Coordinates of C-alpha atoms in Angstrom, one line a residue:
Chain A
M1461 CA 0.0 0.0 0.0
S1462 CA 1.4 3.4 -1.0
E1463 CA 2.1 6.1 1.6
T1464 CA 0.3 9.4 1.6
R1465 CA 1.5 12.8 2.7
L1466 CA -0.1 16.1 3.4
I1467 CA 0.8 19.3 1.7
E1468 CA -0.2 22.5 3.4
V1469 CA -2.3 24.8 1.2
R1470 CA -4.3 27.3 3.3
R1471 CA -6.4 28.6 0.5
N1472 CA -9.6 30.6 1.0
V1473 CA -12.4 29.0 -1.0
F1474 CA -14.2 32.3 -1.4
K1475 CA -11.0 33.9 -2.7
K1476 CA -12.2 34.2 -6.3
N1477 CA -15.4 36.0 -5.3
D1478 CA -13.6 38.1 -2.7
L1479 CA -11.0 39.3 -5.3
L1480 CA -13.7 40.2 -7.8
A1481 CA -15.7 42.0 -5.0
R1482 CA -12.6 44.0 -4.2
E1483 CA -12.2 45.0 -7.9
L1484 CA -15.9 46.0 -8.0
R1485 CA -15.5 48.0 -4.8
A1486 CA -12.6 49.9 -6.3
R1487 CA -14.7 50.5 -9.5
Y1488 CA -17.6 51.8 -7.5
R1489 CA -15.3 54.1 -5.6
D1490 CA -13.6 55.5 -8.7
A1491 CA -17.0 56.1 -10.3
G1492 CA -18.3 57.8 -7.2
T1493 CA -21.2 55.3 -7.0
R1494 CA -22.6 54.4 -3.6
V1495 CA -23.7 50.7 -3.8
I1496 CA -26.2 49.4 -1.3
S1497 CA -27.4 45.8 -1.1
L1498 CA -30.6 44.5 0.5
V1499 CA -30.8 41.0 1.9
S1500 CA -33.8 39.4 3.6
S1501 CA -36.0 36.3 3.6
P1502 CA -38.6 36.1 0.8
G1503 CA -41.6 38.2 1.5
S1504 CA -40.1 40.7 3.9
G1505 CA -40.8 43.6 1.7
K1506 CA -37.5 44.2 -0.1
T1507 CA -39.0 45.2 -3.4
A1508 CA -41.7 47.5 -1.9
F1509 CA -39.0 49.1 0.2
L1510 CA -36.7 49.5 -2.8
E1511 CA -39.5 50.9 -4.9
R1512 CA -40.2 53.6 -2.4
T1513 CA -36.4 54.3 -2.0
L1514 CA -35.9 54.7 -5.7
T1515 CA -38.9 56.9 -6.1
E1516 CA -37.8 59.2 -3.3
L1517 CA -34.2 59.5 -4.6
R1518 CA -34.7 59.7 -8.3
G1519 CA -35.5 63.4 -8.4
R1520 CA -32.2 64.4 -6.7
F1521 CA -29.9 61.6 -7.7
R1522 CA -29.0 59.3 -10.6
V1523 CA -30.1 55.9 -9.3
A1524 CA -30.4 52.3 -10.7
A1525 CA -31.1 48.9 -9.3
L1526 CA -30.2 45.2 -9.9
V1527 CA -32.6 42.6 -8.6
G1528 CA -31.8 39.0 -8.1
D1529 CA -34.3 36.1 -8.2
L1530 CA -34.2 32.4 -9.1
A1531 CA -36.8 33.0 -11.8
T1532 CA -39.1 35.6 -13.3
D1533 CA -38.5 39.3 -13.9
N1534 CA -41.6 40.3 -11.9
D1535 CA -39.6 42.4 -9.5
A1536 CA -37.8 44.2 -12.2
A1537 CA -41.1 44.9 -14.0
R1538 CA -42.5 46.3 -10.7
L1539 CA -39.4 48.4 -10.0
A1540 CA -39.5 49.7 -13.6
R1541 CA -42.6 51.7 -12.6
T1542 CA -40.2 54.0 -10.7
Q1543 CA -38.7 54.9 -14.1
V1544 CA -35.1 54.3 -13.0
P1545 CA -32.9 51.8 -14.9
V1546 CA -33.6 48.3 -13.5
K1547 CA -32.0 45.0 -14.4
Q1548 CA -33.1 41.6 -13.3
I1549 CA -30.5 38.9 -12.6
T1550 CA -32.1 35.5 -12.8
T1551 CA -29.9 33.0 -11.0
G1552 CA -31.6 29.8 -12.1
T1553 CA -31.0 27.4 -9.2
V1554 CA -28.4 29.5 -7.4
C1555 CA -29.6 30.9 -4.1
H1556 CA -27.6 34.0 -3.9
L1557 CA -25.9 36.7 -6.0
D1558 CA -22.2 36.6 -6.4
A1559 CA -19.7 39.3 -7.5
E1560 CA -19.4 37.8 -11.0
M1561 CA -23.2 38.0 -11.6
V1562 CA -23.1 41.6 -10.6
Q1563 CA -20.1 42.4 -12.8
D1564 CA -21.9 40.8 -15.8
A1565 CA -25.1 42.7 -15.1
L1566 CA -23.2 46.0 -15.0
E1567 CA -21.6 45.5 -18.3
E1568 CA -24.0 47.7 -20.3
W1569 CA -24.1 50.4 -17.6
T1570 CA -21.7 53.3 -17.1
L1571 CA -21.1 53.4 -13.4
S1572 CA -20.0 57.0 -13.4
D1573 CA -23.5 57.9 -14.6
L1574 CA -24.9 56.7 -11.3
D1575 CA -24.9 58.2 -7.8
F1576 CA -26.6 55.2 -6.2
L1577 CA -26.8 51.6 -7.3
F1578 CA -29.1 49.3 -5.3
I1579 CA -28.7 45.5 -5.4
E1580 CA -31.6 43.4 -4.2
N1581 CA -30.3 40.0 -3.4
V1582 CA -32.2 36.7 -3.8
G1583 CA -34.7 36.3 -0.9
N1584 CA -32.6 34.1 1.4
L1585 CA -31.2 34.6 4.9
V1586 CA -28.5 32.0 4.6
C1587 CA -26.4 31.9 1.4
P1588 CA -26.0 35.6 0.5
S1589 CA -24.0 36.1 3.7
S1590 CA -20.9 34.3 2.2
Y1591 CA -20.7 36.5 -0.9
D1592 CA -19.2 40.0 -0.9
L1593 CA -20.6 42.0 -3.8
G1594 CA -18.3 45.0 -3.2
E1595 CA -21.2 47.0 -1.8
S1596 CA -20.4 49.9 0.6
L1597 CA -23.5 49.2 2.7
R1598 CA -25.4 46.0 3.3
A1599 CA -28.9 46.3 4.8
V1600 CA -30.6 43.3 6.2
L1601 CA -34.4 43.5 6.3
M1602 CA -36.9 41.8 8.6
S1603 CA -40.6 42.4 8.6
V1604 CA -42.8 42.7 11.7
T1605 CA -44.7 39.6 10.5
E1606 CA -41.6 37.4 10.7
G1607 CA -41.1 37.1 14.4
E1608 CA -38.7 39.0 16.7
D1609 CA -36.1 36.3 16.9
K1610 CA -35.1 36.2 13.2
P1611 CA -31.6 37.6 14.0
R1612 CA -30.9 34.9 16.6
K1613 CA -32.0 32.2 14.1
Y1614 CA -29.9 33.6 11.3
P1615 CA -27.0 35.3 13.0
T1616 CA -24.6 35.0 10.0
I1617 CA -26.5 37.2 7.7
F1618 CA -27.1 39.8 10.4
H1619 CA -23.5 39.7 11.2
S1620 CA -22.5 40.4 7.6
A1621 CA -24.8 43.4 7.4
D1622 CA -24.2 47.1 8.3
V1623 CA -27.7 48.2 9.2
A1624 CA -30.9 46.4 10.1
I1625 CA -34.3 47.5 8.8
I1626 CA -37.5 46.5 10.3
T1627 CA -40.1 46.7 7.6
K1628 CA -44.0 46.8 7.5
I1629 CA -43.8 48.8 10.8
D1630 CA -47.4 50.0 10.0
L1631 CA -48.5 46.5 10.8
A1632 CA -46.7 46.3 14.1
D1633 CA -49.7 46.7 16.4
A1634 CA -51.9 44.4 14.3
V1635 CA -49.4 41.5 14.7
E1636 CA -48.4 42.5 18.3
F1637 CA -44.8 43.0 17.2
D1638 CA -42.5 43.3 20.2
R1639 CA -40.0 46.1 19.3
A1640 CA -37.9 45.7 22.3
A1641 CA -37.5 42.0 21.8
A1642 CA -36.6 42.5 18.1
R1643 CA -34.0 45.1 19.0
A1644 CA -32.6 42.9 21.8
S1645 CA -32.3 40.0 19.3
I1646 CA -30.4 42.2 16.8
E1647 CA -28.2 43.6 19.6
A1648 CA -27.4 40.1 20.8
V1649 CA -26.1 39.1 17.3
R1650 CA -24.4 42.3 16.3
P1651 CA -23.9 44.7 19.2
G1652 CA -24.2 48.4 18.2
M1653 CA -25.9 47.7 14.9
K1654 CA -28.0 50.6 13.6
V1655 CA -31.7 49.7 13.5
L1656 CA -34.3 51.5 11.5
E1657 CA -38.1 51.0 11.5
V1658 CA -39.8 51.7 8.2
S1659 CA -43.0 51.3 6.3
A1660 CA -42.9 51.5 2.5
R1661 CA -46.6 52.0 2.5
T1662 CA -46.9 55.0 4.8
G1663 CA -43.4 56.3 4.4
A1664 CA -42.7 56.1 8.1
G1665 CA -38.9 55.9 8.8
M1666 CA -38.0 56.7 5.2
P1667 CA -36.4 60.1 6.0
E1668 CA -34.1 58.3 8.5
W1669 CA -33.2 55.7 5.9
L1670 CA -32.5 58.3 3.2
A1671 CA -30.4 60.3 5.7
E1672 CA -28.4 57.1 6.5
I1673 CA -27.6 56.4 2.8
E1674 CA -27.1 60.0 1.7
R1675 CA -24.4 60.6 4.4
Chain B
M1403 CA -28.1 24.6 -3.8
H1404 CA -25.7 26.8 -2.1
E1405 CA -23.3 24.0 -1.1
L1406 CA -23.0 22.8 -4.6
S1407 CA -21.6 26.1 -5.8
I1408 CA -19.3 26.1 -2.9
A1409 CA -18.2 22.5 -3.7
V1410 CA -17.5 23.6 -7.2
S1411 CA -15.3 26.5 -5.9
I1412 CA -13.4 23.9 -3.8
V1413 CA -12.9 21.7 -6.8
D1414 CA -11.7 24.6 -8.9
A1415 CA -9.3 25.8 -6.2
V1416 CA -7.9 22.3 -5.6
C1417 CA -7.5 21.7 -9.4
E1418 CA -5.3 24.8 -9.6
E1419 CA -3.3 23.8 -6.6
L1420 CA -2.7 20.3 -8.0
Q1421 CA -1.7 21.6 -11.4
R1422 CA 0.8 24.0 -9.8
R1423 CA 2.3 20.9 -8.0
G1424 CA 2.7 18.7 -11.1
D1425 CA -0.6 16.9 -10.8
P1426 CA 0.1 14.5 -7.9
R1427 CA -2.5 11.8 -7.2
L1428 CA -5.0 13.2 -4.7
I1429 CA -6.4 11.2 -1.9
A1430 CA -8.2 13.8 0.2
V1431 CA -8.9 17.5 0.7
H1432 CA -8.7 18.9 4.2
L1433 CA -10.9 21.8 4.9
T1434 CA -11.4 24.1 7.9
M1435 CA -15.0 25.3 8.2
G1436 CA -15.9 28.1 10.5
A1437 CA -19.3 27.9 12.3
L1438 CA -20.1 31.4 11.0
S1439 CA -19.2 30.6 7.4
G1440 CA -22.9 29.7 6.8
V1441 CA -22.1 26.4 5.2
V1442 CA -23.8 23.1 6.2
K1443 CA -21.4 20.2 6.6
E1444 CA -23.6 17.4 5.6
S1445 CA -24.8 19.2 2.5
L1446 CA -21.3 20.1 1.5
L1447 CA -20.1 16.5 1.8
F1448 CA -23.0 15.4 -0.4
A1449 CA -22.3 18.2 -2.9
Y1450 CA -18.6 17.5 -2.9
D1451 CA -19.0 14.1 -4.5
A1452 CA -21.3 15.5 -7.2
A1453 CA -18.9 18.4 -7.9
C1454 CA -15.9 16.0 -8.2
E1455 CA -17.5 13.8 -10.9
G1456 CA -15.6 14.1 -14.1
T1457 CA -12.7 16.0 -12.6
P1458 CA -9.3 14.9 -11.3
L1459 CA -10.9 15.0 -7.8
A1460 CA -13.3 12.1 -8.5
G1461 CA -13.2 9.5 -5.8
T1462 CA -11.3 11.7 -3.3
Q1463 CA -12.4 12.4 0.2
L1464 CA -13.4 15.7 1.8
V1465 CA -12.2 15.9 5.4
I1466 CA -13.9 18.8 7.3
E1467 CA -12.6 20.3 10.5
E1468 CA -15.2 22.5 12.2
T1469 CA -14.0 25.6 14.0
P1470 CA -15.6 28.7 15.5
G1471 CA -15.3 31.9 13.5
E1472 CA -15.8 32.7 9.8
E1473 CA -12.9 31.1 8.0
F1474 CA -13.4 28.7 5.2
L1475 CA -10.1 27.3 4.0
V1476 CA -8.7 24.4 2.1
T1477 CA -5.9 23.8 4.6
A1478 CA -4.1 20.8 3.1
L1479 CA -4.1 18.2 0.3
E1480 CA -3.4 14.6 1.1
I1481 CA -1.6 13.1 -1.9
E1482 CA 0.0 9.8 -2.7
D1483 CA 3.7 10.0 -1.9
E1484 CA 5.6 10.0 -5.2
R1485 CA 8.7 8.5 -3.7
D1486 CA 6.7 5.4 -2.8
A1487 CA 4.7 5.4 -6.0
A1488 CA 7.9 5.3 -8.0
D1489 CA 8.9 1.9 -6.5

């Protein structure tokens, strides 16, 4: 029987994506484009929130959006109503966006024509956490209908994000949403994380969100 | 299938490393997986076999060491010792 031996490698498996994300980050910076990504579970209101955000920004800034889904271009069609450039990335069976998909989607756009680029990730609280897209801000969304302990159940994605946004806050009373418990859950996973409460329907909390991204 | 795309990344990375080392015969890939990396061990093991099919990694083993933290690294390649193989 032949002998075996170990050769040490120490190679980061996400290296390819991380390198590409670093390149993208440099491109965004050189173009002066602020890139913000949104992650959440399906149905937490990412698209409604993004629609409202695009509508409120478009008069003052040059904005565009990329939206990821496994199938359909429903979200892109919906966001197109805001009259800003929108492109759908359909991932097929892949449960997250990666830096290469973003790079490909950006091919026809001139970044320096954009002040803000929004990237709506595939609705998923697990996989997107491992993939850096070069964004300067990652917002994780959770809606009041999902339960206050989402952050504790999915710590990795909350840990990878910069700001937490509690959506559908206009429904908080109807579903007896416990704000303090939700905030404690976020704080337990990512101490000091900024938390915003918004409603895309009523516009509550939108000024705070816009102030956060326009800084 | 998140783990499948990760398994494919592992196979790509290992293929490169093998090529750089003169294509030794691979027995196993040793991997360090942080608990915060967001990867499920069982799914990854399953996906690994599928990703290896039709590559120089077919039939090799994935040995996963779980650690706290976020790191996700191929730490070592277990290869057949050439000195012995030459006998």
